[in-house]
CSV table of C-alpha atoms in Angstrom, one decimal:
chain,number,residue,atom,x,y,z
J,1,UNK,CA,135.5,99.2,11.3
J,2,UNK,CA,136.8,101.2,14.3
J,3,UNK,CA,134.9,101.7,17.0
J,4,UNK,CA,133.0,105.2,17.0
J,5,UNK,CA,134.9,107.7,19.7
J,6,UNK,CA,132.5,109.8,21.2
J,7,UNK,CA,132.9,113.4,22.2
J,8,UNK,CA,133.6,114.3,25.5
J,9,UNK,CA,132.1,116.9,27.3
J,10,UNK,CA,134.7,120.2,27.0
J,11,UNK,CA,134.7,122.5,30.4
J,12,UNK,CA,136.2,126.2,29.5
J,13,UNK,CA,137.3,127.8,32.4
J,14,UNK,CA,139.3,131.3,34.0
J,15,UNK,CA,138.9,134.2,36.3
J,16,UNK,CA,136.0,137.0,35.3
J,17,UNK,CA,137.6,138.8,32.7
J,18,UNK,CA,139.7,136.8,31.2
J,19,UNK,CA,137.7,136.2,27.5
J,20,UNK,CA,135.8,133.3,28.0
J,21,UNK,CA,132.5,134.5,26.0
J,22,UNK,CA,134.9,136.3,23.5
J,23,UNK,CA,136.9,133.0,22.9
J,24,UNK,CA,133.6,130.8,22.9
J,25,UNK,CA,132.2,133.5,20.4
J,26,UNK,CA,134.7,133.2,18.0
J,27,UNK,CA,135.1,129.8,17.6
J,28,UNK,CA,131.0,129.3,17.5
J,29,UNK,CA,131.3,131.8,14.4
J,30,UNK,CA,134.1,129.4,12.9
J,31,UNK,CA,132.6,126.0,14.0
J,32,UNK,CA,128.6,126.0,14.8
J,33,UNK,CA,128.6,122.7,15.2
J,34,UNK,CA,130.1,122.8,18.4
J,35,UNK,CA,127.4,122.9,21.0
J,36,UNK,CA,127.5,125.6,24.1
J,37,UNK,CA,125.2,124.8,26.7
J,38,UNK,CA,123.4,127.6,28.1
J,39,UNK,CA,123.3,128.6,31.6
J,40,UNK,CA,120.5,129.4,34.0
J,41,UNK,CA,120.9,132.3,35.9
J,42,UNK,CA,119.3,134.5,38.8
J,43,UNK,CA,121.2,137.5,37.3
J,44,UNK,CA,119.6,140.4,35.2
J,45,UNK,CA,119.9,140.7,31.5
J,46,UNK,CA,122.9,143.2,30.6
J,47,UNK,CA,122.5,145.2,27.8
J,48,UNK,CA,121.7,142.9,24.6
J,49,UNK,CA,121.6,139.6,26.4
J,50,UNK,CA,118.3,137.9,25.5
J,51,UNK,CA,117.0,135.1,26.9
J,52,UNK,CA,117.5,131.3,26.0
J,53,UNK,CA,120.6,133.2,23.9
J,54,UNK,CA,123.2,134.1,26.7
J,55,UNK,CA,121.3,132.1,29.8
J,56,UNK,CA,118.2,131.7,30.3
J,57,UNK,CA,117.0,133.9,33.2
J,58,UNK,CA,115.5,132.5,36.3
J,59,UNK,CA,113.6,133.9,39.2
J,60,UNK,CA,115.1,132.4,42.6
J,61,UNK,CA,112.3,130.1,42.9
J,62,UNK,CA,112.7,128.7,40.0
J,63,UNK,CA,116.7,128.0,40.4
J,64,UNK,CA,115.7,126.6,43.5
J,65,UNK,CA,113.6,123.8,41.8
J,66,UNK,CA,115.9,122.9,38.9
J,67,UNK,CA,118.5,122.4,42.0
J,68,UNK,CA,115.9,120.5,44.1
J,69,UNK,CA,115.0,118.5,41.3
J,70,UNK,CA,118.6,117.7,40.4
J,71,UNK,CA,118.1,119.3,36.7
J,72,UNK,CA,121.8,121.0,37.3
J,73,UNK,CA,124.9,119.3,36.3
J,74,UNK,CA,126.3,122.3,38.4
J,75,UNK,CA,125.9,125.2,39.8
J,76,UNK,CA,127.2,127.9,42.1
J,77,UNK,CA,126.8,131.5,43.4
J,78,UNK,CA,129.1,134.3,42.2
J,79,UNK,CA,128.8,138.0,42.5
J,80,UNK,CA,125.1,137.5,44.2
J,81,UNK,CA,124.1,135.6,41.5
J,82,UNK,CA,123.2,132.3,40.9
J,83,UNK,CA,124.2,130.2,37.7
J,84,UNK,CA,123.8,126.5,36.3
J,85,UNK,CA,123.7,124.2,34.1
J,86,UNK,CA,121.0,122.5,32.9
J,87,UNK,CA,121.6,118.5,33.2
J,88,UNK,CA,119.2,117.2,30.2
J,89,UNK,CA,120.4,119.5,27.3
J,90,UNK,CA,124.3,118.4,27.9
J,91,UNK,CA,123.4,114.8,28.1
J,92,UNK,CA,121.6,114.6,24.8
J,93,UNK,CA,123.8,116.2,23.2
J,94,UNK,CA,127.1,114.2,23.7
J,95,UNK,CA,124.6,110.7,23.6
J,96,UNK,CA,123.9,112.5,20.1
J,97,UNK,CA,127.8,112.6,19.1
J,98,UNK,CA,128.2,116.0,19.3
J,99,UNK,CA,131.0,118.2,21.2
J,100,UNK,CA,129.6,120.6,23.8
J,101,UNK,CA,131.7,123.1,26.2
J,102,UNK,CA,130.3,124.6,28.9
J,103,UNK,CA,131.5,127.9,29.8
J,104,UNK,CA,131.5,127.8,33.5
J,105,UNK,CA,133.4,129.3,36.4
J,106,UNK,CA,136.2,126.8,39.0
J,107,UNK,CA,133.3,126.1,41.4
J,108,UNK,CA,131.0,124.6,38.5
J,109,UNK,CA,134.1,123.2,36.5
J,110,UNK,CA,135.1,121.1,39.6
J,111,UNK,CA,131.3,119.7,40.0
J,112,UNK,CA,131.4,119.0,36.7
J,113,UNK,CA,134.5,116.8,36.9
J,114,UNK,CA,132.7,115.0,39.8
J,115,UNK,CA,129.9,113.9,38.4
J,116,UNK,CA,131.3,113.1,34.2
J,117,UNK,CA,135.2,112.6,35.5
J,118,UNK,CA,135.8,111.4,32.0
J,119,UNK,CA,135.1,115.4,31.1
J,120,UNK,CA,137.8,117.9,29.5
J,121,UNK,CA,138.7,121.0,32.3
J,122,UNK,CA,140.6,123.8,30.1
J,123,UNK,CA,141.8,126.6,31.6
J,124,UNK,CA,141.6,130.1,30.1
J,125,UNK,CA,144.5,132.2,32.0
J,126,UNK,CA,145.1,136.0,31.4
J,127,UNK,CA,148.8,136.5,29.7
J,128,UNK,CA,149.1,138.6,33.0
J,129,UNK,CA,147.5,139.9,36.3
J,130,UNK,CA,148.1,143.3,35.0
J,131,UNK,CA,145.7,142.7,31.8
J,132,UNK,CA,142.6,141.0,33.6
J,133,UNK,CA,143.4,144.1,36.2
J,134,UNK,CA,142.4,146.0,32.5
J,135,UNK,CA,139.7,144.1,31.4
J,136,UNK,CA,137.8,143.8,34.2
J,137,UNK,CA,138.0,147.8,35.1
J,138,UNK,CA,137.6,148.4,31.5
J,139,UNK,CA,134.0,146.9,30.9
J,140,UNK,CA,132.7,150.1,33.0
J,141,UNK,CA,129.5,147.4,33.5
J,142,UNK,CA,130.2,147.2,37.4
J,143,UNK,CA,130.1,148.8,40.5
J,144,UNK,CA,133.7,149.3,42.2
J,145,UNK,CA,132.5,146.8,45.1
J,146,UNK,CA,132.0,144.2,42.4
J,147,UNK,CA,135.0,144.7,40.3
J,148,UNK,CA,137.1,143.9,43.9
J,149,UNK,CA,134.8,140.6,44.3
J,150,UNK,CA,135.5,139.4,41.3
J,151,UNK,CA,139.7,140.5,41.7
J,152,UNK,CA,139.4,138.8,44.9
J,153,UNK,CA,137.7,136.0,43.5
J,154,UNK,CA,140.3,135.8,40.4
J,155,UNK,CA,143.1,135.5,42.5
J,156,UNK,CA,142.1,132.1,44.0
J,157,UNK,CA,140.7,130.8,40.4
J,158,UNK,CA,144.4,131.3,39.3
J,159,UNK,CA,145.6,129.3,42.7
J,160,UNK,CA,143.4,126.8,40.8
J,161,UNK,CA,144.9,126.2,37.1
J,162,UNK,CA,146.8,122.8,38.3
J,163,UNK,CA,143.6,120.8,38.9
J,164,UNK,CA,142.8,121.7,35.1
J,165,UNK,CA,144.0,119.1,32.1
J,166,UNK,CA,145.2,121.8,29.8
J,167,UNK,CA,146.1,125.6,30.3
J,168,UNK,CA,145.4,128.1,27.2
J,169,UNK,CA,146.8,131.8,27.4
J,170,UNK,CA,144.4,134.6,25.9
J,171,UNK,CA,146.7,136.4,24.1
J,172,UNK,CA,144.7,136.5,21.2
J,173,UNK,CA,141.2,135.4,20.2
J,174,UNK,CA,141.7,133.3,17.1
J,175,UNK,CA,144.6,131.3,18.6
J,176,UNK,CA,143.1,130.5,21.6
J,177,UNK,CA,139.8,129.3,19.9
J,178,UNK,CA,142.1,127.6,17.5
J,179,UNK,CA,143.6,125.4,20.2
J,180,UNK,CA,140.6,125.0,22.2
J,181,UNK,CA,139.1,123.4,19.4
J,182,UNK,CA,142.0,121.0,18.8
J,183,UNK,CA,141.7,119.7,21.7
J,184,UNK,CA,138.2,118.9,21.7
J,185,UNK,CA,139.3,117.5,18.3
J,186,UNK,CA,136.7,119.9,16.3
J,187,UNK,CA,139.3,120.7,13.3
């Protein structure tokens, strides 16, 4: 009998804007089984986001306790905001045998590695500059000062796509989460 290969853990990466949640949507609609861990976060809810759904939504105190009390495999500060990811949650999960992904930005993805090295970076790249330049002015969900943060801040996450162990180009939705799930050898 072979011996029984256990899932790795999956880290999805990008710049803001380039389809993360859309991807990680899609291929949750085509394979449940696939775990997303769920991030905490000092942010407000946008529009629709519910809690325990999209992230579970912290006060600063809190966040400051599951970092003091090492309960975050990661986490890190973007836009003003604060996200992580619980510890416990991804642990049981992969010591259960099933995939998880975590859907986190270069600052997390590289603490991540740290701590599991054995763990999966994939990187999610725009097919241009010119199209994240789109998306991200195209949600209208942000203030002009925060759509240059997070231009700025895409600009060195590209810089960034050699640390990662694969690189996937969003060109389209079904593809992408089509080869995202090969290599976490979900097909």
């Amino acid at each position: 009998m072979a011996a029984e290969v256990r899932p790795r853990l999956t880290v999805l990466s990008g710049p803001s804007g380039v389809g993360k949640s859309t991807v990680v949507a899609h291929m949750r609609k085509v394979h449940p089984e696939v775990w997303l861990s769920v991030s905490a976060t000092t942010r407000k809810p946008r529009p629709g986001e519910r809690h325990g759904v999209q992230y579970f939504f912290v006060g600063d105190e809190e966040f400051d306790k599951l970092v003091a009390n090492g309960e975050l495999l990661e986490w890190a500060e973007f836009a003003g905001n604060r996200y992580g990811t619980p510890r416990r949650a991804v642990q049981e999960r992969l010591e259960a045998g099933e995939p998880v992904l975590l859907e986190i930005d270069l600052q997390g993805a590289r603490q991540v590695k740290e701590s599991m090295p054995d763990s999966q970076l994939v990187f999610l790249a725009p097919p241009s500059w010119d199209e994240l330049v789109r998306r991200l002015t195209g949600r209208g969900t942000e203030a002009p000062d925060v759509i240059e943060r997070r231009l700025a801040a895409a600009k060195v996450e590209l810089a960034a796509e050699p640390e990662f162990d694969s690189t996937l180009v969003n060109t389209s939705v079904e593809d992408v989460a089509r080869e995202l799930l090969a290599l976490m050898e979900v097909v």
